[in-house]
Each structure stands twice: as structure tokens, then as C-alpha cells.
Coordinates of N, CA and C in Angstrom, one line a residue:
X1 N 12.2 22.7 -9.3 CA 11.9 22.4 -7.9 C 12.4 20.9 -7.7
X2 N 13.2 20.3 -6.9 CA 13.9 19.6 -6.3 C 13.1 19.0 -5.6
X3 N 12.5 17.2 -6.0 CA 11.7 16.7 -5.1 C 12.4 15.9 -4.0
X4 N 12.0 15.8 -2.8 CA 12.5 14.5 -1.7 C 11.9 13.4 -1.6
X5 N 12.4 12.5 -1.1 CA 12.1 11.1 -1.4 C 11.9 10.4 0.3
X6 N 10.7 9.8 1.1 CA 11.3 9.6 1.8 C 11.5 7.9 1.8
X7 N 12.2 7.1 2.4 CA 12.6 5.5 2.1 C 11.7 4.7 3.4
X8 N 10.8 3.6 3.5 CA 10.7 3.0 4.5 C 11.5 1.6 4.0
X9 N 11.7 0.9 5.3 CA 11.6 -0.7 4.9 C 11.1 -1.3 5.8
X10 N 10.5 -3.0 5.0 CA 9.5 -3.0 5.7 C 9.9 -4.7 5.9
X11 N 9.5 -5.7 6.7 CA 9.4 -7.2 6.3 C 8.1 -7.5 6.0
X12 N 7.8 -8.5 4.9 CA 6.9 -9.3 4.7 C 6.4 -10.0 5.7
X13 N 4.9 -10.0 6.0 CA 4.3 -10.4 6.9 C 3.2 -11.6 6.4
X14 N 2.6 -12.5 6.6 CA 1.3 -12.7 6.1 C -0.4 -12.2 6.6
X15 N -0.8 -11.6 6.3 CA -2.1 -11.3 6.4 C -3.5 -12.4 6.5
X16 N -4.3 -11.8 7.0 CA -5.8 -12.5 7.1 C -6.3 -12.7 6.3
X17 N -6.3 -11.2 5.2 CA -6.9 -11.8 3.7 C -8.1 -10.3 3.8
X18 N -8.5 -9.9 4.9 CA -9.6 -9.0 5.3 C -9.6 -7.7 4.8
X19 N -8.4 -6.8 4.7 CA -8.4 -5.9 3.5 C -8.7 -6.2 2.2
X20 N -7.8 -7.3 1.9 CA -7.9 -7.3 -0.1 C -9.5 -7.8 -0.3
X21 N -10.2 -8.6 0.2 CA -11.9 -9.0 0.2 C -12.6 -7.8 0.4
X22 N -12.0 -6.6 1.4 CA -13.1 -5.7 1.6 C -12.6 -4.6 0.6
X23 N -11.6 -4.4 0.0 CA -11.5 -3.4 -1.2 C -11.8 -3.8 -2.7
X24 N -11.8 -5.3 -2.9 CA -12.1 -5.4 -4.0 C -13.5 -4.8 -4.7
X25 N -14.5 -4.4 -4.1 CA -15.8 -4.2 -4.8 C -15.6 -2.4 -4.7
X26 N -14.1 -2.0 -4.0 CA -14.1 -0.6 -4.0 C -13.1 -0.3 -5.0
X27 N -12.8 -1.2 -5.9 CA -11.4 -1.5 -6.4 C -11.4 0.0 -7.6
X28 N -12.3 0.0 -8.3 CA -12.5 0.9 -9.6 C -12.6 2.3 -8.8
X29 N -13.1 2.5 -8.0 CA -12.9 3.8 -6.9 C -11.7 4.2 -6.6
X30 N -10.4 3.2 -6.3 CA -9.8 3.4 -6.0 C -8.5 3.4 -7.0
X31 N -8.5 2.9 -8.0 CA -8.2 3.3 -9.1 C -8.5 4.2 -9.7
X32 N -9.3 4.9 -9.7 CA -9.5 6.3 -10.1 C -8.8 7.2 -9.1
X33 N -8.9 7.5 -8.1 CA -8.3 8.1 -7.2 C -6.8 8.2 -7.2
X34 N -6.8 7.0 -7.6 CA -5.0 7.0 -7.5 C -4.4 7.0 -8.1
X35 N -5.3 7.0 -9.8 CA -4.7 7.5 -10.9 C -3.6 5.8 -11.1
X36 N -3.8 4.8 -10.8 CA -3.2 3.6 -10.6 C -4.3 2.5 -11.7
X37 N -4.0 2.7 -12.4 CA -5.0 1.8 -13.5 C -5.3 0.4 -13.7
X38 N -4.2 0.0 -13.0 CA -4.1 -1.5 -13.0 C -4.0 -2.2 -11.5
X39 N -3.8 -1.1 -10.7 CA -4.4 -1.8 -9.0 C -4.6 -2.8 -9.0
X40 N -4.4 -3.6 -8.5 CA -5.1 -4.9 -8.1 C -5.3 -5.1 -6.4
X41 N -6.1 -5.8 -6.3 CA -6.7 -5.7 -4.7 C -5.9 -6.5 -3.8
X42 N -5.2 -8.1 -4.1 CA -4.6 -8.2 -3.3 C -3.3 -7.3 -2.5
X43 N -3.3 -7.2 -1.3 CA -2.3 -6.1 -0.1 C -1.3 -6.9 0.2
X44 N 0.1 -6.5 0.6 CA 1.0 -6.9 0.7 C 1.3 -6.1 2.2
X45 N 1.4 -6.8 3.4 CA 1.4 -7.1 4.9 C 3.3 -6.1 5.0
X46 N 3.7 -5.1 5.1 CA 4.8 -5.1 5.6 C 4.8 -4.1 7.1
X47 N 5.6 -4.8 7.9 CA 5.9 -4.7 9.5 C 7.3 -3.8 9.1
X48 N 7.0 -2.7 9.8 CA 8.0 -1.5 10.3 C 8.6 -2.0 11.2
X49 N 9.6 -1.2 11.4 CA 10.7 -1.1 12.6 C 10.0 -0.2 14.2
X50 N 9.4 0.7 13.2 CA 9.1 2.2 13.8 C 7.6 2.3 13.4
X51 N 6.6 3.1 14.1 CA 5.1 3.9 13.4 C 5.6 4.6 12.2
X52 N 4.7 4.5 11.5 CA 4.6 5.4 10.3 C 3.3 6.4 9.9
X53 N 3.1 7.7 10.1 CA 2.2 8.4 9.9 C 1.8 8.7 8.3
X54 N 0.9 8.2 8.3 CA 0.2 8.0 6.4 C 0.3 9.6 5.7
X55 N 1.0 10.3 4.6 CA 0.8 11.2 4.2 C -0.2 11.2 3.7
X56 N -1.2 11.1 3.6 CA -2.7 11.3 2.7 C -2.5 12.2 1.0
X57 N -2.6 10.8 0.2 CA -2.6 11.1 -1.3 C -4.4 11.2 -0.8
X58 N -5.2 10.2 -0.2 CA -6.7 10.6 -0.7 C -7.2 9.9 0.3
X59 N -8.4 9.9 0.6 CA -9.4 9.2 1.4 C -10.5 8.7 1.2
X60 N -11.3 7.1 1.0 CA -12.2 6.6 0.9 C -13.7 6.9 2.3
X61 N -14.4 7.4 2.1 CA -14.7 7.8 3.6 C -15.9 7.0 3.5
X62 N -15.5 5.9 4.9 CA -16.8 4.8 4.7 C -18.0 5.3 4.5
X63 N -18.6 6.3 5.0 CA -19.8 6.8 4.9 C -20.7 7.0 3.5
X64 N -19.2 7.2 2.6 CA -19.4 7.5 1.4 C -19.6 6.5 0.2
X65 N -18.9 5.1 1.0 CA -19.0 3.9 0.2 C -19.3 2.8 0.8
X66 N -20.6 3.4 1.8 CA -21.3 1.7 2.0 C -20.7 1.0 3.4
X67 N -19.5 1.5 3.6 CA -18.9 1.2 4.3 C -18.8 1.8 6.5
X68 N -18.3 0.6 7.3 CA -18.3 1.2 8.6 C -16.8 1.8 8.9
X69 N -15.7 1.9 8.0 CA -14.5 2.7 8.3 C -14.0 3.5 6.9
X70 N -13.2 3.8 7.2 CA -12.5 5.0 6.1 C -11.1 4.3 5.4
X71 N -11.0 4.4 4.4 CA -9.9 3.8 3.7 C -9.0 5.0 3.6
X72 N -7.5 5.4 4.3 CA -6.9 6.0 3.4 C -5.7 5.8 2.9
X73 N -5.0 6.2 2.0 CA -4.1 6.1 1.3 C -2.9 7.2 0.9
X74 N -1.4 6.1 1.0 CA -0.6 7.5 -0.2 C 0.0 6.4 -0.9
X75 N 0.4 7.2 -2.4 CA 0.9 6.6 -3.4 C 2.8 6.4 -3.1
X76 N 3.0 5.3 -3.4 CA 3.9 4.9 -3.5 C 4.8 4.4 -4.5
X77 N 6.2 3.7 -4.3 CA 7.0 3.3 -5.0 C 7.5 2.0 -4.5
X78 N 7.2 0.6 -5.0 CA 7.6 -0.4 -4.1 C 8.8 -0.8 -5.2
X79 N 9.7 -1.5 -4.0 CA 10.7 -1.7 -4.2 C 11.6 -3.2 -3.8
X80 N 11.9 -4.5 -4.2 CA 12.4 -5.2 -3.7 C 13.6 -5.4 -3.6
X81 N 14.3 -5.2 -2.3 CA 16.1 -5.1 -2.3 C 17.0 -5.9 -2.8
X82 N 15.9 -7.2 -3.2 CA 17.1 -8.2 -4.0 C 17.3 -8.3 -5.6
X83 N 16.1 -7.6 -6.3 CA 16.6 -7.2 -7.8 C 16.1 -5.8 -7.7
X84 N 16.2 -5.4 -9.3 CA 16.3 -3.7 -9.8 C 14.8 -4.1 -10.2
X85 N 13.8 -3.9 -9.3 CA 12.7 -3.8 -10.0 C 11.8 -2.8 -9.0
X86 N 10.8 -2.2 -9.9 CA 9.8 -1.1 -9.2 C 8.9 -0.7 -9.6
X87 N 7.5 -1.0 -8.9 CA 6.1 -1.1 -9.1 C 5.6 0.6 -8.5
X88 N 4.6 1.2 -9.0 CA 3.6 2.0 -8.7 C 2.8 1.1 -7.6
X89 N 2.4 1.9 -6.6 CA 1.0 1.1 -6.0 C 0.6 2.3 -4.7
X90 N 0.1 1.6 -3.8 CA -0.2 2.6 -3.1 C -0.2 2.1 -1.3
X91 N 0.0 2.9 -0.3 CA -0.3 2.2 0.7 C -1.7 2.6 1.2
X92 N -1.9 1.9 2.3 CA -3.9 1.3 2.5 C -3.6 1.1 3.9
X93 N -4.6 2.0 4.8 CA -4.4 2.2 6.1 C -6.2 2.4 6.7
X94 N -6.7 0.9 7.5 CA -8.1 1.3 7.6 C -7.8 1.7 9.7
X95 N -8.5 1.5 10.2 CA -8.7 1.4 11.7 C -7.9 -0.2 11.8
X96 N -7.6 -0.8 11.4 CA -7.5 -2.5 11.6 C -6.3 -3.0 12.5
X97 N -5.0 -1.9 11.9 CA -3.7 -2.4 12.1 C -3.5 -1.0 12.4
X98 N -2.1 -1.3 13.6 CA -1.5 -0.1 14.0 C -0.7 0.3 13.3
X99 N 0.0 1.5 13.5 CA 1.2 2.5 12.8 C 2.1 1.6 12.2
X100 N 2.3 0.7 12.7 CA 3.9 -0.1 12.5 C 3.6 -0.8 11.0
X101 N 2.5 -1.2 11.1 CA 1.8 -2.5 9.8 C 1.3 -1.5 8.6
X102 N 2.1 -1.8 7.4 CA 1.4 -1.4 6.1 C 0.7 -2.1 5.3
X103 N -0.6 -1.8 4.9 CA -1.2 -2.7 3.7 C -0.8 -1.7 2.8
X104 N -0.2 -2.5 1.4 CA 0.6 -2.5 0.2 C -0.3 -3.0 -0.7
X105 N -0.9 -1.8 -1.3 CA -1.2 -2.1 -3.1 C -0.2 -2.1 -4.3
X106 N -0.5 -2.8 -5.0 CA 0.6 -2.3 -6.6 C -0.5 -2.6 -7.7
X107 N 0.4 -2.5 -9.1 CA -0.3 -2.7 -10.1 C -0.2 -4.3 -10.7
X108 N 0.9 -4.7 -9.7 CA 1.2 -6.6 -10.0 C 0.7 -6.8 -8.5
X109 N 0.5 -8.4 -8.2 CA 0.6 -9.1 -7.1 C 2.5 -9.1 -6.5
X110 N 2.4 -8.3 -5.3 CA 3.8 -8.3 -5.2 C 4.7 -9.6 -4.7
X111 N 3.6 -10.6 -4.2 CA 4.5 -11.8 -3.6 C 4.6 -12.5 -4.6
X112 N 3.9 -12.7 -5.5 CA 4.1 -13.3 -7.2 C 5.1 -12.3 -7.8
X113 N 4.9 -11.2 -8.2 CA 6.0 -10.9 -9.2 C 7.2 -10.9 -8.7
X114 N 7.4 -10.8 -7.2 CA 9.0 -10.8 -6.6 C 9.5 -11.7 -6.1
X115 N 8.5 -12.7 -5.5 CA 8.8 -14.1 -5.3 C 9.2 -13.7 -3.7
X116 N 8.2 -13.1 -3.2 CA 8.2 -12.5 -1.7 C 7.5 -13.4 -0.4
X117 N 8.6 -13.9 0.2 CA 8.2 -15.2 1.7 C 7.9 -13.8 2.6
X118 N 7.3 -14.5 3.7 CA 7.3 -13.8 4.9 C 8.7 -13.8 5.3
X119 N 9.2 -12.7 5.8 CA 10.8 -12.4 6.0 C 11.4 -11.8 5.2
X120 N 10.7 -11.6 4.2 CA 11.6 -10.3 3.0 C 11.4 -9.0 3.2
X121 N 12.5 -8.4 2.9 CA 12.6 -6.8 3.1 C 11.9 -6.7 1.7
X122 N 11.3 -5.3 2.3 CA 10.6 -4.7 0.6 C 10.6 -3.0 1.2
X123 N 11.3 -2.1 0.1 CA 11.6 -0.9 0.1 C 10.1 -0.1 -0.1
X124 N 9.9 1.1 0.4 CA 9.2 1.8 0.1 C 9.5 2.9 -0.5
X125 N 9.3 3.9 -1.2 CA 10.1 5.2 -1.3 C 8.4 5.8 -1.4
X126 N 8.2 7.1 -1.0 CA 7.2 8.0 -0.7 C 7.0 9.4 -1.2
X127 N 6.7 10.0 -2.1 CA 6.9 10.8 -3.1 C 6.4 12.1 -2.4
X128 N 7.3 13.2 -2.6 CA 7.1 14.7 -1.4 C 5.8 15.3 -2.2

């Protein structure tokens, strides 16, 4: 079977800080879930062109963790367009931000390992 791939791209944005503070105490939950072992909580802000409708790998359902909204997620493939490098992580979608804005998990800090300003393109690819 012949998988598809689909590609976003996205620019580097800076964030509030308000996701990565409220998932960290959900962090091992969410690692499990995502089968992502090394997650780390800080989220990486990337601004679309276009809305993006979240394929759902899984759902955190506030109700379930203490929480007043729902966390959901699909796993990804991040990608930075200016070297050959590529992280596991996941994207993170609460009520907060609209279609256009992704919160970005990985298994590294992605503005540290890629050396990522606000204004960098960062690839997504999204697994069928």
C-alpha cells in the first residue's frame, strides 16, 4: 500500500508562551498518546497561508484532564527548508488560535535545534 504525504508551510511566529505552560503538567499523557517519547512542551507558532483542518491522530478531552478545553493533535514531520534535517513531533490545536496558526510539538526545541527567527519557513509533511 502506497502511502501520501500531505506538505504544509508555515512562517515562524512568536507565541505567548500559553500552550507550552498549560501542556507541560499534561506532557507524559501526551507522550504516551503519541507514541513520541521525548516530546518536549515547548510549541513552535507557525502562520499558514491558508486554514488547515487538523487530521486527528488523538484527543486530550479537557473534561478528562482537569482541564476547561480539549487538546487535539496529529502527528507530524517537521522540516526546516534550509538544512536536511527532520524531527517527529506533533501538531496541538486548543480553541485559542484559528485554522491558519499551528502549535508545533517535536522531540527537540525546534527554534534551538534549527536556529529558527520569526520569519522562517518550517515544512510540515502529515502522514495519510
Amino acid at each position: 500500500m502506497e502511502h501520501e504525504f500531505l506538505h504544509l508551510v508555515g512562517t515562524v511566529e512568536t507565541g505567548v508562551g500559553v500552550p507550552s505552560r498549560s501542556i507541560a503538567p499534561l506532557l507524559s499523557i501526551i507522550r504516551e498518546a503519541s507514541s513520541l517519547k521525548e516530546l518536549q512542551a515547548p510549541t513552535l507558532n507557525l502562520r499558514l497561508s491558508a486554514p488547515y483542518v487538523l487530521r486527528l491522530t488523538f484527543t486530550l478531552f479537557g473534561s478528562e484532564v482537569g482541564r476547561d478545553e480539549d487538546f487535539h493533535f496529529e502527528v507530524c514531520s517537521i522540516h526546516d527548508l534550509k538544512r536536511v534535517q527532520a524531527f517527529l513531533g506533533s501538531i496541538m490545536r486548543t480553541n485559542y488560535h484559528g485554522d491558519d496558526l499551528l502549535e508545533v510539538m517535536a522531540e527537540v526545541n525546534l527554534r534551538e535545534r534549527l536556529g529558527l527567527v520569526d520569519g522562517s519557513s518550517v515544512a510540515l509533511s502529515l502522514f495519510d
